[in-house]
Amino acid sequence: MPEPETPAGARRPGFATALFLGRPETVPLTGPAGDPRRLRPAEERFLARLRDFCEKEVDSAAIERADRVPDEVVEGLKDLGALAIRLPRRYGGLGLSTHCYLRALMLTSTTHPALSELLAAHQAIGLVQPLLLFGTDEQKRAFLPRCVREISAFALTEADIGNDPFRMHTTAVYDPASDSYVLDGVKTWTTNGVVADLLVVMAVVPAGESGAGGMTAFVVEADAPGVTVERRNSFLGLRGLENGCVRLHRVAVPAGNRIGAEGEGLAIALAAQDTGRLSLPAVSAAAAKWSLRIARQWSAARVQFGRPIARHDAVAGKVSFIAATAFALEALVEVIARRAAAGDTDTRLDAELAKLFASEQVWVVADELAQLRGGRGYETAESAVARGERGVPVEQLLRDVRVGRIFDGSSEALRAFLAHDLVEAHRAATGERDPRPRQETPHAGNGPGAAGAAAAGAGRGGDVLDGHLEFVARTSRRIARELATVAAESGPEGEGLDGRQRFLGRIVDVGAELYAMSASCVHARALGGADGSPAELADAFCRQARLRVAESLARLGENTDAADRAVTGHVLDGRYTWLEEGVVDVSVDGPWIAEQRPGPATGPSLRRVIRPAGAAKAGRPSGETTRRTP
């Protein structure tokens, strides 16, 4: 069944909303009968070709050394159709499912994460998704066929806005004489910006003759006059990432290149991220699955005190945690992707919750794997190979997954955004029905709730999982009561929530654990008679999650929040500068935030043009692969 291209008008709330309202339903998380791991034959064939390419044609160690994905690898991905996995066939794409797309990211991210970032930045928040959702027919016909082989990027972030896009400085001024907008500004961290052919640029349109104004999205040709890549950024991890600072100086953009109406830019970005945010949970699940493989092989091969280290209790706990978490992360991606692909459910909060949970948990998985590997977990793979041992890039894993808790919405920002939306959901529920969460076993709509679904699953791993789903239902009602209290005490626009961010963050974390528990139970039942014991993995994860939930719930009433705020105030007042003495500060002098004023470029563009040898475009020399233009 083809997936929807346009936002549905009235979609039902996602599982996350029901969970925090105290009425979780696991039935909507359940997919069709059969093994959920199986995809359509065409999708299985594509993934097989992609796997073969990654295994035979990509040298991940070379990417890590050079900090660059070779042009031939990018061209190989294009030849496979990897830049257009979900793009409908009528635009030249493969027309495959969200599940296939996410599994492709899992393959490429474990080959090298720079590959999955290239593909995800192009297809999720790059040009493809915004145009599919909000583009006109004319825009789709003009630009989407180009996205099969041309790379796109999403230019939003600026040096001074972080998670607050309303501080944006980039402007787009309408010129009625030419029926175009003139863009000026600097975008700081644009993934794919160094190699992009097309940009989605977010800019603020002043209110005036052209319309209401506000944050607006535009399609911009990357080689248009006035577009300059001023710097290719470098990071702790994700080597090979083509991320750069992009300057726009009096860039003329036809009005026909505006996506949606003026002022709809933020809504377009959020809608594109609805499914796009599942990219990071997918690569997090892949990292956890890879970690499990390494943990299993290493802990069986490494012998200490006369037996494999996995047989020592301290190590066994780490292996069990990695296995259970890998299962839960995969389950989370599977069930949310299924709902997002159906198009009948608002899964924005579900995707945000999955992004938060997956990025936090995979960091712990990577840290535990490094600890399990000991000194070899801290050593580079290249160094191990030089010593004659197998090269296992665990230290690279640590560097690569760490950014997940920062970009695409930091964990702290996501907790705050989710808490605000959930408090508003409770406020909206007041007047529609009794705002108090139901005290009986919850069920809503036309299907059973958590307990009813648990009973329906008995006999297929249901017995061991029923108690966990009952725990989800009980705890869901408890956090719903906490949120209802906050909603009643806070102002109509969420006034008063800022001072309770950590309190609300713990509630969000509890909900994330409950969501992952529910997904694990549903996924385990769906796997049923598959090889191994899915119910055992789901049970292990749920037992571990319940301990984390208990800790978070205990800290709702007993915590150090007020004392911590006081200490922070005194630190900022300079009371403890004496504690900073006796160290050497090697920071390079300069402003904390660089002032990047709109204006002309001060140097040549660093933009790379990836093109196969023998192909020419717009009069440029055949075989050109890199250019530096004034």
PDB file of C-alpha atoms in Angstrom, residues 68-278:
ATOM      1  CA  ARG A  68      35.321  12.090   3.729  1.00  0.00           C
ATOM      2  CA  VAL A  69      33.022   9.744   1.848  1.00  0.00           C
ATOM      3  CA  PRO A  70      34.632   9.029  -1.561  1.00  0.00           C
ATOM      4  CA  ASP A  71      32.737  10.292  -4.601  1.00  0.00           C
ATOM      5  CA  GLU A  72      32.504   6.774  -6.004  1.00  0.00           C
ATOM      6  CA  VAL A  73      30.696   5.594  -2.874  1.00  0.00           C
ATOM      7  CA  VAL A  74      28.168   8.422  -3.161  1.00  0.00           C
ATOM      8  CA  GLU A  75      27.674   7.627  -6.825  1.00  0.00           C
ATOM      9  CA  GLY A  76      27.210   3.959  -5.990  1.00  0.00           C
ATOM     10  CA  LEU A  77      24.469   4.859  -3.520  1.00  0.00           C
ATOM     11  CA  LYS A  78      22.805   6.956  -6.206  1.00  0.00           C
ATOM     12  CA  ASP A  79      22.986   4.072  -8.682  1.00  0.00           C
ATOM     13  CA  LEU A  80      21.226   1.826  -6.157  1.00  0.00           C
ATOM     14  CA  GLY A  81      18.449   4.378  -5.708  1.00  0.00           C
ATOM     15  CA  ALA A  82      19.389   4.908  -2.054  1.00  0.00           C
ATOM     16  CA  LEU A  83      18.718   8.651  -2.327  1.00  0.00           C
ATOM     17  CA  ALA A  84      15.114   7.982  -3.320  1.00  0.00           C
ATOM     18  CA  ILE A  85      13.981   4.998  -1.260  1.00  0.00           C
ATOM     19  CA  ARG A  86      10.554   6.364  -0.295  1.00  0.00           C
ATOM     20  CA  LEU A  87      10.193   8.729  -3.244  1.00  0.00           C
ATOM     21  CA  PRO A  88       7.173   7.609  -5.320  1.00  0.00           C
ATOM     22  CA  ARG A  89       7.951   5.871  -8.581  1.00  0.00           C
ATOM     23  CA  ARG A  90       6.162   8.542 -10.632  1.00  0.00           C
ATOM     24  CA  TYR A  91       8.969  10.912  -9.661  1.00  0.00           C
ATOM     25  CA  GLY A  92      11.681   8.378 -10.479  1.00  0.00           C
ATOM     26  CA  GLY A  93      12.107   6.997  -6.957  1.00  0.00           C
ATOM     27  CA  LEU A  94      11.914   3.426  -5.699  1.00  0.00           C
ATOM     28  CA  GLY A  95       8.570   3.912  -3.963  1.00  0.00           C
ATOM     29  CA  LEU A  96       9.497   1.643  -1.058  1.00  0.00           C
ATOM     30  CA  SER A  97       8.162   1.726   2.505  1.00  0.00           C
ATOM     31  CA  THR A  98       9.234   3.590   5.606  1.00  0.00           C
ATOM     32  CA  HIS A  99      10.290   0.249   7.109  1.00  0.00           C
ATOM     33  CA  CYS A 100      12.580  -0.396   4.147  1.00  0.00           C
ATOM     34  CA  TYR A 101      14.027   3.108   4.429  1.00  0.00           C
ATOM     35  CA  LEU A 102      14.769   2.706   8.131  1.00  0.00           C
ATOM     36  CA  ARG A 103      16.388  -0.687   7.605  1.00  0.00           C
ATOM     37  CA  ALA A 104      18.521   0.825   4.875  1.00  0.00           C
ATOM     38  CA  LEU A 105      19.706   3.405   7.404  1.00  0.00           C
ATOM     39  CA  MET A 106      20.543   0.578   9.805  1.00  0.00           C
ATOM     40  CA  LEU A 107      22.719  -1.087   7.157  1.00  0.00           C
ATOM     41  CA  THR A 108      24.499   2.085   6.105  1.00  0.00           C
ATOM     42  CA  SER A 109      24.981   3.440   9.639  1.00  0.00           C
ATOM     43  CA  THR A 110      26.758   0.269  10.753  1.00  0.00           C
ATOM     44  CA  THR A 111      28.918   0.445   7.638  1.00  0.00           C
ATOM     45  CA  HIS A 112      29.783   4.042   8.486  1.00  0.00           C
ATOM     46  CA  PRO A 113      27.423   6.598  10.074  1.00  0.00           C
ATOM     47  CA  ALA A 114      28.392   9.292   7.567  1.00  0.00           C
ATOM     48  CA  LEU A 115      26.519   7.270   4.936  1.00  0.00           C
ATOM     49  CA  SER A 116      23.262   7.135   6.874  1.00  0.00           C
ATOM     50  CA  GLU A 117      23.534  10.827   7.750  1.00  0.00           C
ATOM     51  CA  LEU A 118      23.942  11.644   4.063  1.00  0.00           C
ATOM     52  CA  LEU A 119      20.837   9.619   3.152  1.00  0.00           C
ATOM     53  CA  ALA A 120      18.686  10.726   6.097  1.00  0.00           C
ATOM     54  CA  ALA A 121      19.485  14.437   5.831  1.00  0.00           C
ATOM     55  CA  HIS A 122      18.489  14.252   2.155  1.00  0.00           C
ATOM     56  CA  GLN A 123      15.296  12.190   2.465  1.00  0.00           C
ATOM     57  CA  ALA A 124      13.890  13.119   5.871  1.00  0.00           C
ATOM     58  CA  ILE A 125      14.390  16.831   6.436  1.00  0.00           C
ATOM     59  CA  GLY A 126      16.004  17.635   3.095  1.00  0.00           C
ATOM     60  CA  LEU A 127      13.895  18.484   0.083  1.00  0.00           C
ATOM     61  CA  VAL A 128      12.096  15.157  -0.374  1.00  0.00           C
ATOM     62  CA  GLN A 129       9.838  15.058   2.675  1.00  0.00           C
ATOM     63  CA  PRO A 130       8.823  18.750   2.807  1.00  0.00           C
ATOM     64  CA  LEU A 131       7.857  18.701  -0.861  1.00  0.00           C
ATOM     65  CA  LEU A 132       5.948  15.436  -0.580  1.00  0.00           C
ATOM     66  CA  LEU A 133       3.976  16.874   2.321  1.00  0.00           C
ATOM     67  CA  PHE A 134       3.546  20.525   1.330  1.00  0.00           C
ATOM     68  CA  GLY A 135       4.792  21.063  -2.218  1.00  0.00           C
ATOM     69  CA  THR A 136       2.558  22.048  -5.102  1.00  0.00           C
ATOM     70  CA  ASP A 137       2.160  19.681  -8.049  1.00  0.00           C
ATOM     71  CA  GLU A 138       4.366  21.977 -10.092  1.00  0.00           C
ATOM     72  CA  GLN A 139       7.088  21.964  -7.430  1.00  0.00           C
ATOM     73  CA  LYS A 140       6.953  18.183  -7.132  1.00  0.00           C
ATOM     74  CA  ARG A 141       7.306  17.738 -10.885  1.00  0.00           C
ATOM     75  CA  ALA A 142      10.168  20.233 -11.032  1.00  0.00           C
ATOM     76  CA  PHE A 143      12.277  19.149  -8.070  1.00  0.00           C
ATOM     77  CA  LEU A 144      11.475  15.620  -6.913  1.00  0.00           C
ATOM     78  CA  PRO A 145      12.868  13.827 -10.005  1.00  0.00           C
ATOM     79  CA  ARG A 146      16.130  15.672  -9.387  1.00  0.00           C
ATOM     80  CA  CYS A 147      16.272  14.250  -5.850  1.00  0.00           C
ATOM     81  CA  VAL A 148      16.913  10.786  -7.281  1.00  0.00           C
ATOM     82  CA  ARG A 149      20.537  11.751  -7.972  1.00  0.00           C
ATOM     83  CA  GLU A 150      20.977  15.274  -6.616  1.00  0.00           C
ATOM     84  CA  ILE A 151      21.625  15.773  -2.897  1.00  0.00           C
ATOM     85  CA  SER A 152      19.566  18.135  -0.765  1.00  0.00           C
ATOM     86  CA  ALA A 153      20.101  19.738   2.632  1.00  0.00           C
ATOM     87  CA  PHE A 154      17.991  21.476   5.265  1.00  0.00           C
ATOM     88  CA  ALA A 155      19.341  24.885   6.336  1.00  0.00           C
ATOM     89  CA  LEU A 156      17.744  25.907   9.631  1.00  0.00           C
ATOM     90  CA  THR A 157      20.285  26.244  12.453  1.00  0.00           C
ATOM     91  CA  GLU A 158      22.107  29.501  13.085  1.00  0.00           C
ATOM     92  CA  ALA A 159      24.829  30.324  15.579  1.00  0.00           C
ATOM     93  CA  ASP A 160      22.451  32.003  17.992  1.00  0.00           C
ATOM     94  CA  ILE A 161      19.213  30.005  17.760  1.00  0.00           C
ATOM     95  CA  GLY A 162      19.921  26.425  18.902  1.00  0.00           C
ATOM     96  CA  ASN A 163      16.545  24.962  19.898  1.00  0.00           C
ATOM     97  CA  ASP A 164      14.872  28.392  19.681  1.00  0.00           C
ATOM     98  CA  PRO A 165      14.095  29.028  15.992  1.00  0.00           C
ATOM     99  CA  PHE A 166      12.275  32.272  16.789  1.00  0.00           C
ATOM    100  CA  ARG A 167      15.687  33.939  17.200  1.00  0.00           C
ATOM    101  CA  MET A 168      16.355  33.391  13.500  1.00  0.00           C
ATOM    102  CA  HIS A 169      18.204  36.192  11.706  1.00  0.00           C
ATOM    103  CA  THR A 170      18.050  34.971   8.094  1.00  0.00           C
ATOM    104  CA  THR A 171      15.553  37.090   6.174  1.00  0.00           C
ATOM    105  CA  ALA A 172      13.618  36.743   2.936  1.00  0.00           C
ATOM    106  CA  VAL A 173      12.334  40.033   1.529  1.00  0.00           C
ATOM    107  CA  TYR A 174       9.760  39.894  -1.234  1.00  0.00           C
ATOM    108  CA  ASP A 175      10.477  41.864  -4.421  1.00  0.00           C
ATOM    109  CA  PRO A 176       7.213  42.405  -6.342  1.00  0.00           C
ATOM    110  CA  ALA A 177       9.019  43.650  -9.429  1.00  0.00           C
ATOM    111  CA  SER A 178      10.683  40.263 -10.017  1.00  0.00           C
ATOM    112  CA  ASP A 179       8.136  38.165  -8.070  1.00  0.00           C
ATOM    113  CA  SER A 180      10.996  36.740  -6.021  1.00  0.00           C
ATOM    114  CA  TYR A 181      12.397  36.794  -2.505  1.00  0.00           C
ATOM    115  CA  VAL A 182      15.884  38.039  -1.624  1.00  0.00           C
ATOM    116  CA  LEU A 183      17.508  35.903   1.083  1.00  0.00           C
ATOM    117  CA  ASP A 184      20.248  37.061   3.444  1.00  0.00           C
ATOM    118  CA  GLY A 185      21.745  35.155   6.369  1.00  0.00           C
ATOM    119  CA  VAL A 186      24.188  32.532   7.609  1.00  0.00           C
ATOM    120  CA  LYS A 187      23.336  28.930   8.491  1.00  0.00           C
ATOM    121  CA  THR A 188      25.814  27.340  10.881  1.00  0.00           C
ATOM    122  CA  TRP A 189      25.488  23.533  10.857  1.00  0.00           C
ATOM    123  CA  THR A 190      23.945  22.411   7.593  1.00  0.00           C
ATOM    124  CA  THR A 191      24.309  18.665   7.101  1.00  0.00           C
ATOM    125  CA  ASN A 192      24.935  17.854   3.416  1.00  0.00           C
ATOM    126  CA  GLY A 193      25.420  21.583   2.842  1.00  0.00           C
ATOM    127  CA  VAL A 194      28.945  21.063   1.517  1.00  0.00           C
ATOM    128  CA  VAL A 195      27.796  18.668  -1.227  1.00  0.00           C
ATOM    129  CA  ALA A 196      24.177  19.701  -1.747  1.00  0.00           C
ATOM    130  CA  ASP A 197      22.670  20.590  -5.100  1.00  0.00           C
ATOM    131  CA  LEU A 198      19.442  21.827  -3.512  1.00  0.00           C
ATOM    132  CA  LEU A 199      18.753  23.522  -0.179  1.00  0.00           C
ATOM    133  CA  VAL A 200      15.624  23.932   1.907  1.00  0.00           C
ATOM    134  CA  VAL A 201      16.275  27.272   3.594  1.00  0.00           C
ATOM    135  CA  MET A 202      14.265  28.600   6.525  1.00  0.00           C
ATOM    136  CA  ALA A 203      14.040  32.383   6.613  1.00  0.00           C
ATOM    137  CA  VAL A 204      11.873  35.060   8.201  1.00  0.00           C
ATOM    138  CA  VAL A 205       9.696  37.071   5.840  1.00  0.00           C
ATOM    139  CA  PRO A 206       8.810  40.535   7.175  1.00  0.00           C
ATOM    140  CA  ALA A 207       5.080  41.136   7.258  1.00  0.00           C
ATOM    141  CA  GLY A 208       4.067  43.319   4.328  1.00  0.00           C
ATOM    142  CA  GLU A 209       2.568  43.347   0.878  1.00  0.00           C
ATOM    143  CA  SER A 210       3.561  39.748   0.122  1.00  0.00           C
ATOM    144  CA  GLY A 211       1.540  38.278   2.983  1.00  0.00           C
ATOM    145  CA  ALA A 212       1.486  37.690   6.696  1.00  0.00           C
ATOM    146  CA  GLY A 213       5.220  37.063   6.884  1.00  0.00           C
ATOM    147  CA  GLY A 214       6.939  34.882   9.440  1.00  0.00           C
ATOM    148  CA  MET A 215       9.208  31.846   9.241  1.00  0.00           C
ATOM    149  CA  THR A 216       9.012  30.437   5.724  1.00  0.00           C
ATOM    150  CA  ALA A 217      10.612  27.583   3.745  1.00  0.00           C
ATOM    151  CA  PHE A 218      12.245  28.027   0.330  1.00  0.00           C
ATOM    152  CA  VAL A 219      13.880  25.779  -2.260  1.00  0.00           C
ATOM    153  CA  VAL A 220      17.260  27.281  -3.130  1.00  0.00           C
ATOM    154  CA  GLU A 221      19.685  26.117  -5.811  1.00  0.00           C
ATOM    155  CA  ALA A 222      23.001  25.508  -4.078  1.00  0.00           C
ATOM    156  CA  ASP A 223      24.971  27.001  -6.964  1.00  0.00           C
ATOM    157  CA  ALA A 224      22.828  30.130  -7.161  1.00  0.00           C
ATOM    158  CA  PRO A 225      24.743  33.444  -7.094  1.00  0.00           C
ATOM    159  CA  GLY A 226      25.278  34.520  -3.500  1.00  0.00           C
ATOM    160  CA  VAL A 227      25.297  31.000  -1.960  1.00  0.00           C
ATOM    161  CA  THR A 228      28.670  30.221  -0.392  1.00  0.00           C
ATOM    162  CA  VAL A 229      29.895  27.349   1.781  1.00  0.00           C
ATOM    163  CA  GLU A 230      32.311  29.181   4.067  1.00  0.00           C
ATOM    164  CA  ARG A 231      33.456  26.281   6.195  1.00  0.00           C
ATOM    165  CA  ARG A 232      33.278  22.498   6.382  1.00  0.00           C
ATOM    166  CA  ASN A 233      32.797  21.785  10.078  1.00  0.00           C
ATOM    167  CA  SER A 234      34.671  19.116  12.071  1.00  0.00           C
ATOM    168  CA  PHE A 235      33.287  17.161  15.013  1.00  0.00           C
ATOM    169  CA  LEU A 236      34.135  14.668  17.740  1.00  0.00           C
ATOM    170  CA  GLY A 237      32.548  11.886  15.693  1.00  0.00           C
ATOM    171  CA  LEU A 238      30.659  11.403  12.439  1.00  0.00           C
ATOM    172  CA  ARG A 239      33.807  11.811  10.397  1.00  0.00           C
ATOM    173  CA  GLY A 240      32.948  12.075   6.731  1.00  0.00           C
ATOM    174  CA  LEU A 241      29.912  14.214   7.507  1.00  0.00           C
ATOM    175  CA  GLU A 242      29.578  16.982   4.918  1.00  0.00           C
ATOM    176  CA  ASN A 243      28.345  19.615   7.336  1.00  0.00           C
ATOM    177  CA  GLY A 244      29.134  23.260   6.743  1.00  0.00           C
ATOM    178  CA  CYS A 245      28.418  26.933   7.287  1.00  0.00           C
ATOM    179  CA  VAL A 246      26.339  28.287   4.407  1.00  0.00           C
ATOM    180  CA  ARG A 247      26.123  32.010   3.684  1.00  0.00           C
ATOM    181  CA  LEU A 248      23.314  33.522   1.634  1.00  0.00           C
ATOM    182  CA  HIS A 249      23.963  37.040   0.358  1.00  0.00           C
ATOM    183  CA  ARG A 250      21.187  38.656  -1.651  1.00  0.00           C
ATOM    184  CA  VAL A 251      20.164  35.306  -3.101  1.00  0.00           C
ATOM    185  CA  ALA A 252      17.210  35.762  -5.459  1.00  0.00           C
ATOM    186  CA  VAL A 253      14.672  32.947  -5.084  1.00  0.00           C
ATOM    187  CA  PRO A 254      11.568  32.810  -7.322  1.00  0.00           C
ATOM    188  CA  ALA A 255       8.295  33.052  -5.415  1.00  0.00           C
ATOM    189  CA  GLY A 256       7.391  29.716  -6.993  1.00  0.00           C
ATOM    190  CA  ASN A 257      10.134  28.136  -4.893  1.00  0.00           C
ATOM    191  CA  ARG A 258       8.396  28.980  -1.638  1.00  0.00           C
ATOM    192  CA  ILE A 259       7.132  25.821   0.092  1.00  0.00           C
ATOM    193  CA  GLY A 260       3.710  26.418   1.599  1.00  0.00           C
ATOM    194  CA  ALA A 261       2.498  29.837   2.656  1.00  0.00           C
ATOM    195  CA  GLU A 262       4.436  32.550   4.414  1.00  0.00           C
ATOM    196  CA  GLY A 263       4.698  31.787   8.114  1.00  0.00           C
ATOM    197  CA  GLU A 264       4.285  28.024   7.681  1.00  0.00           C
ATOM    198  CA  GLY A 265       8.000  27.230   7.810  1.00  0.00           C
ATOM    199  CA  LEU A 266       8.097  25.883  11.355  1.00  0.00           C
ATOM    200  CA  ALA A 267       5.008  23.720  10.781  1.00  0.00           C
ATOM    201  CA  ILE A 268       6.640  22.329   7.631  1.00  0.00           C
ATOM    202  CA  ALA A 269       9.857  21.549   9.484  1.00  0.00           C
ATOM    203  CA  LEU A 270       8.012  19.817  12.331  1.00  0.00           C
ATOM    204  CA  ALA A 271       5.841  17.775   9.967  1.00  0.00           C
ATOM    205  CA  ALA A 272       8.876  16.654   7.983  1.00  0.00           C
ATOM    206  CA  GLN A 273      10.521  15.566  11.218  1.00  0.00           C
ATOM    207  CA  ASP A 274       7.490  13.467  12.202  1.00  0.00           C
ATOM    208  CA  THR A 275       8.784  10.462  10.266  1.00  0.00           C
ATOM    209  CA  GLY A 276      12.260  11.918   9.850  1.00  0.00           C
ATOM    210  CA  ARG A 277      12.873  11.767  13.595  1.00  0.00           C
ATOM    211  CA  LEU A 278      12.669   7.974  13.365  1.00  0.00           C
TER     212      LEU A 278
END
